[in-house]
Amino acid sequence: MLMLRVITATVLLAVLCIAIAMGPLAFAGVMAVAFGAALYEWLRMGGLGPVPAVLVAAVEMITQFSLYWAGALPRMEWFLFIIDGAVMLAWFAIFFTELAHRKNGFKVSVRTCLVSAVTFVPAAYLSLLYLYEIGDWVMVLSVLLIVWGADISAYFSGRAWGKHPMAPAISPKKTWEGALGAYVIVIVFFLLTYWFCIQKNVFTNFLFDELGFVWGVVVLAGLVALSIAGDLWESMLKRLVGIKDSSNLLPGHGGFFDRMDATLPVIPAATWIILSVVLAR
């Protein structure tokens, strides 16, 4: 299983690197496929049939890709600001709901599942393209590292010191100790990045330059919370429909939604933060 996971991850990394080397449209196209697959899996969890789910996902992602291909993104900053702000608030509401019902879980209606899918995934994809547009792959990677760093740190901190479950009815293996480890390690890592890396297109460098140390740390902690919210949200959906993985599209990893669940809330939030500074100038 470990070897299969490594092989799949290597292939995905190779495809991503080739897409980046080929240019913006290739990168946007590859990401459209990945986000479209995640949207398809999310819609299937909501009870939509395979054909309607494919059609909805295809229409959504082709529309977003076409906007990028047509060069509309620079003229959509206010639209993105409003949409990403609404999406970010919705994810925080989900996070607090998860914490409030951490011991008994909660129901998610079919309508809520489907509406959130067709809203959250396209917003994250369009926001990813905006990040790429203003800061190239470095900006995108620096945002994704927040999610990956939080996930890896929470896993190992939880394995080493985890005793108190964070949301036993939703995801029994996640602990408060793991979450605390994620906060501390991610914040320390990006503070060190800020001190030793001078690149302006690193998201956290932008964050600390524009907001200062205290507010930069607060915002970074909020982004870690959103990554946890996305992870718990998918765990709740899978628990409600009684499945282990969102699909088997990625051998050894499950589905695209499994790999992107914690990323979907963070990308729009990071984009909203950048836009709130850019549009205020």
Coordinates of C-alpha atoms in Angstrom, one line a residue:
M1 CA 0.0 0.0 0.0
L2 CA 2.8 2.4 0.9
M3 CA 4.6 1.7 -2.4
L4 CA 1.3 2.3 -4.3
R5 CA 0.8 5.6 -2.5
V6 CA 4.4 6.7 -3.4
I7 CA 4.0 5.7 -7.0
T8 CA 0.7 7.6 -7.3
A9 CA 2.1 10.7 -5.6
T10 CA 5.2 10.6 -7.9
V11 CA 3.0 10.5 -11.0
L12 CA 0.8 13.4 -9.8
L13 CA 3.9 15.4 -9.0
A14 CA 5.4 14.7 -12.4
V15 CA 2.1 15.8 -14.2
L16 CA 2.0 19.0 -12.1
C17 CA 5.6 19.9 -12.8
I18 CA 5.1 19.3 -16.6
A19 CA 2.0 21.4 -16.5
I20 CA 3.8 24.3 -14.8
A21 CA 6.7 24.0 -17.3
M22 CA 4.3 24.2 -20.2
G23 CA 2.7 27.4 -19.0
P24 CA -0.4 29.0 -17.4
L25 CA -3.0 27.4 -19.6
A26 CA -1.6 23.9 -19.1
F27 CA -1.5 24.5 -15.3
A28 CA -5.1 25.8 -15.4
G29 CA -6.2 22.8 -17.4
V30 CA -4.6 20.2 -15.2
M31 CA -6.0 21.9 -12.1
A32 CA -9.5 22.0 -13.8
V33 CA -9.4 18.2 -14.1
A34 CA -8.3 17.8 -10.4
F35 CA -10.9 20.2 -9.0
G36 CA -13.5 18.8 -11.4
A37 CA -12.8 15.3 -10.1
A38 CA -13.2 16.5 -6.5
L39 CA -16.5 18.2 -7.4
Y40 CA -17.7 15.1 -9.0
E41 CA -16.9 13.0 -5.9
W42 CA -18.6 15.6 -3.6
L43 CA -21.7 15.6 -5.8
R44 CA -21.9 11.8 -5.7
M45 CA -21.8 11.9 -1.9
G46 CA -24.8 14.2 -2.1
G47 CA -26.7 11.5 -4.0
L48 CA -26.4 12.8 -7.5
G49 CA -26.1 10.1 -10.2
P50 CA -22.8 9.6 -12.0
V51 CA -24.0 11.1 -15.3
P52 CA -25.5 14.3 -13.8
A53 CA -22.5 14.6 -11.5
V54 CA -20.1 14.5 -14.4
L55 CA -22.1 17.0 -16.4
V56 CA -22.3 19.5 -13.5
A57 CA -18.6 19.2 -12.8
A58 CA -17.7 19.5 -16.4
V59 CA -19.9 22.6 -17.0
E60 CA -18.6 24.3 -13.8
M61 CA -14.9 23.7 -14.5
I62 CA -15.1 24.4 -18.2
T63 CA -16.8 27.7 -17.4
Q64 CA -14.1 28.7 -14.9
F65 CA -11.3 27.6 -17.2
S66 CA -12.8 29.6 -20.1
L67 CA -12.9 32.7 -18.0
Y68 CA -9.2 32.3 -17.2
W69 CA -8.4 31.5 -20.9
A70 CA -10.3 34.7 -22.0
G71 CA -8.2 36.8 -19.6
A72 CA -11.2 37.8 -17.5
L73 CA -9.5 37.2 -14.1
P74 CA -7.9 40.6 -13.6
R75 CA -11.3 42.2 -14.1
M76 CA -12.9 39.9 -11.5
E77 CA -11.2 41.0 -8.4
W78 CA -14.3 42.5 -6.7
F79 CA -16.3 39.5 -7.7
L80 CA -13.7 37.1 -6.2
F81 CA -13.5 39.3 -3.1
I82 CA -17.2 39.0 -2.5
I83 CA -17.5 35.3 -3.3
D84 CA -14.4 34.3 -1.4
G85 CA -15.5 36.3 1.6
A86 CA -18.9 34.5 1.6
V87 CA -17.2 31.2 1.2
M88 CA -14.7 31.9 4.0
L89 CA -17.5 32.8 6.4
A90 CA -19.4 29.7 5.4
W91 CA -16.4 27.5 6.2
F92 CA -15.9 29.2 9.6
A93 CA -19.6 28.5 10.3
I94 CA -19.0 24.9 9.4
F95 CA -16.0 24.8 11.6
F96 CA -17.9 26.0 14.7
T97 CA -20.8 23.7 13.9
E98 CA -18.3 20.8 13.8
L99 CA -16.9 21.8 17.2
A100 CA -20.4 22.3 18.7
H101 CA -21.4 18.8 17.5
R102 CA -18.1 17.1 17.9
K103 CA -19.4 14.4 20.3
N104 CA -22.6 13.5 18.5
G105 CA -22.1 14.6 14.9
F106 CA -24.7 16.4 12.8
K107 CA -26.8 15.8 9.7
V108 CA -26.1 17.4 6.4
S109 CA -29.1 17.7 4.0
V110 CA -28.8 16.8 0.4
R111 CA -29.5 20.4 -0.6
T112 CA -26.7 21.7 1.6
C113 CA -24.3 19.1 0.4
L114 CA -25.0 19.8 -3.3
V115 CA -25.1 23.6 -3.0
S116 CA -21.9 23.7 -1.0
A117 CA -20.2 21.5 -3.6
V118 CA -21.1 23.6 -6.6
T119 CA -20.1 26.8 -4.7
F120 CA -17.0 25.9 -2.7
V121 CA -15.1 23.9 -5.3
P122 CA -15.3 26.4 -8.3
A123 CA -14.5 29.3 -5.9
A124 CA -11.4 27.5 -4.8
Y125 CA -10.4 26.7 -8.3
L126 CA -10.8 30.3 -9.5
S127 CA -9.0 31.5 -6.5
L128 CA -6.1 29.2 -7.2
L129 CA -5.8 30.6 -10.7
Y130 CA -5.8 34.1 -9.2
L131 CA -3.0 33.2 -6.9
Y132 CA -1.0 31.7 -9.8
E133 CA -1.7 34.9 -11.9
I134 CA -0.3 37.3 -9.3
G135 CA 2.5 35.2 -7.8
D136 CA 3.2 32.2 -10.1
W137 CA 3.6 28.7 -8.7
V138 CA 5.6 30.0 -5.7
M139 CA 2.5 31.8 -4.4
V140 CA 0.3 28.7 -5.0
L141 CA 2.8 26.4 -3.3
S142 CA 3.3 28.7 -0.3
V143 CA -0.5 28.6 0.3
L144 CA -0.7 24.8 -0.1
L145 CA 2.2 24.4 2.3
I146 CA 0.0 25.8 5.0
V147 CA -2.4 23.0 4.5
W148 CA 0.2 20.2 4.0
G149 CA 2.2 21.4 7.0
A150 CA -0.8 21.5 9.2
D151 CA -1.9 18.0 8.1
I152 CA 1.5 16.4 8.5
S153 CA 2.2 18.2 11.8
A154 CA -1.2 17.2 13.2
Y155 CA -0.7 13.6 12.3
F156 CA 2.7 13.2 13.9
S157 CA 1.8 15.4 16.9
G158 CA -1.3 13.4 17.4
R159 CA 0.6 10.1 17.1
A160 CA 3.2 11.3 19.7
W161 CA 1.0 13.1 22.3
G162 CA -2.6 12.7 21.2
K163 CA -4.9 11.8 24.1
H164 CA -8.0 14.0 23.8
P165 CA -10.2 13.5 20.7
M166 CA -11.1 16.7 18.9
A167 CA -14.3 15.5 17.3
P168 CA -14.8 11.8 18.2
A169 CA -18.2 11.5 16.4
I170 CA -16.7 12.9 13.2
S171 CA -13.1 11.8 13.0
P172 CA -12.0 9.9 16.1
K173 CA -8.3 9.9 15.3
K174 CA -8.0 13.7 15.3
T175 CA -6.9 15.1 18.7
W176 CA -6.5 18.5 20.3
E177 CA -2.8 17.8 20.8
G178 CA -2.5 17.1 17.1
A179 CA -4.3 20.4 16.3
L180 CA -2.0 22.3 18.7
G181 CA 1.0 20.8 17.1
A182 CA -0.2 21.9 13.7
Y183 CA -0.7 25.4 14.9
V184 CA 2.7 25.7 16.5
I185 CA 4.8 24.0 13.8
V186 CA 3.1 25.9 10.9
I187 CA 3.5 29.3 12.6
V188 CA 7.1 28.6 13.5
F189 CA 7.9 27.3 10.0
F190 CA 6.5 30.3 8.2
L191 CA 8.1 32.8 10.7
L192 CA 11.4 31.2 9.8
T193 CA 10.5 31.4 6.1
Y194 CA 9.8 35.1 6.6
W195 CA 13.1 35.7 8.2
F196 CA 15.3 33.7 5.8
C197 CA 13.3 34.0 2.5
I198 CA 13.1 37.4 0.8
Q199 CA 10.7 36.4 -2.0
K200 CA 7.7 38.7 -2.1
N201 CA 5.5 36.1 -3.8
V202 CA 5.5 33.8 -0.8
F203 CA 2.0 34.2 0.7
T204 CA 3.1 34.3 4.3
N205 CA 5.8 36.9 3.5
F206 CA 3.1 39.1 2.0
L207 CA 1.0 38.4 5.1
F208 CA 3.6 39.5 7.7
D209 CA 4.7 42.5 5.5
E210 CA 1.1 43.8 5.2
L211 CA -0.4 42.8 8.5
G212 CA 2.6 42.7 10.9
F213 CA 3.6 40.0 13.2
V214 CA 0.6 39.7 15.6
W215 CA -2.1 39.8 13.0
G216 CA -0.1 37.7 10.6
V217 CA 0.0 34.9 13.3
V218 CA -3.7 35.3 14.0
V219 CA -4.6 35.0 10.3
L220 CA -2.2 32.0 9.9
A221 CA -3.9 30.3 12.8
G222 CA -7.3 31.0 11.2
L223 CA -6.1 29.3 8.0
V224 CA -5.0 26.3 9.9
A225 CA -8.5 26.2 11.5
L226 CA -10.1 26.3 8.1
S227 CA -7.9 23.4 6.9
I228 CA -9.2 21.4 9.9
A229 CA -12.7 22.4 9.0
G230 CA -12.4 21.1 5.5
D231 CA -10.9 17.8 6.7
L232 CA -13.7 17.3 9.3
W233 CA -16.4 18.3 6.7
E234 CA -15.4 15.5 4.3
S235 CA -15.1 13.0 7.2
M236 CA -18.7 13.9 8.2
L237 CA -20.0 13.5 4.7
K238 CA -18.3 10.1 4.3
R239 CA -19.6 9.0 7.7
L240 CA -23.1 10.0 6.7
V241 CA -23.0 8.0 3.4
G242 CA -21.0 5.1 4.9
I243 CA -17.9 5.2 2.7
K244 CA -14.2 5.1 3.5
D245 CA -12.8 7.0 0.4
S246 CA -14.5 9.6 -1.8
S247 CA -13.5 7.3 -4.8
N248 CA -10.7 5.1 -6.0
L249 CA -9.4 7.4 -8.7
L250 CA -6.1 7.8 -7.0
P251 CA -4.7 4.3 -6.1
G252 CA -3.5 4.2 -2.5
H253 CA -4.9 7.7 -1.8
G254 CA -8.6 7.3 -2.3
G255 CA -10.2 10.2 -4.4
F256 CA -9.3 13.7 -5.3
F257 CA -11.7 15.0 -2.7
D258 CA -9.8 13.0 -0.1
R259 CA -6.6 14.8 -1.1
M260 CA -8.1 18.2 -1.5
D261 CA -10.6 18.5 1.4
A262 CA -8.4 20.6 3.7
T263 CA -7.3 22.8 0.7
L264 CA -10.7 23.9 -0.5
P265 CA -11.4 26.3 2.4
V266 CA -7.9 27.7 2.6
I267 CA -7.4 28.8 -1.0
P268 CA -10.4 31.2 -1.1
A269 CA -9.6 32.5 2.3
A270 CA -5.9 33.3 1.4
T271 CA -7.1 34.9 -1.8
W272 CA -9.7 37.0 0.1
I273 CA -6.9 38.2 2.4
I274 CA -4.7 39.3 -0.5
L275 CA -7.6 41.0 -2.3
S276 CA -8.6 42.8 0.9
V277 CA -5.2 44.4 0.9
V278 CA -4.9 45.0 -2.9
L279 CA -8.4 46.5 -3.3
A280 CA -7.8 48.8 -0.3
R281 CA -4.8 50.4 -1.9

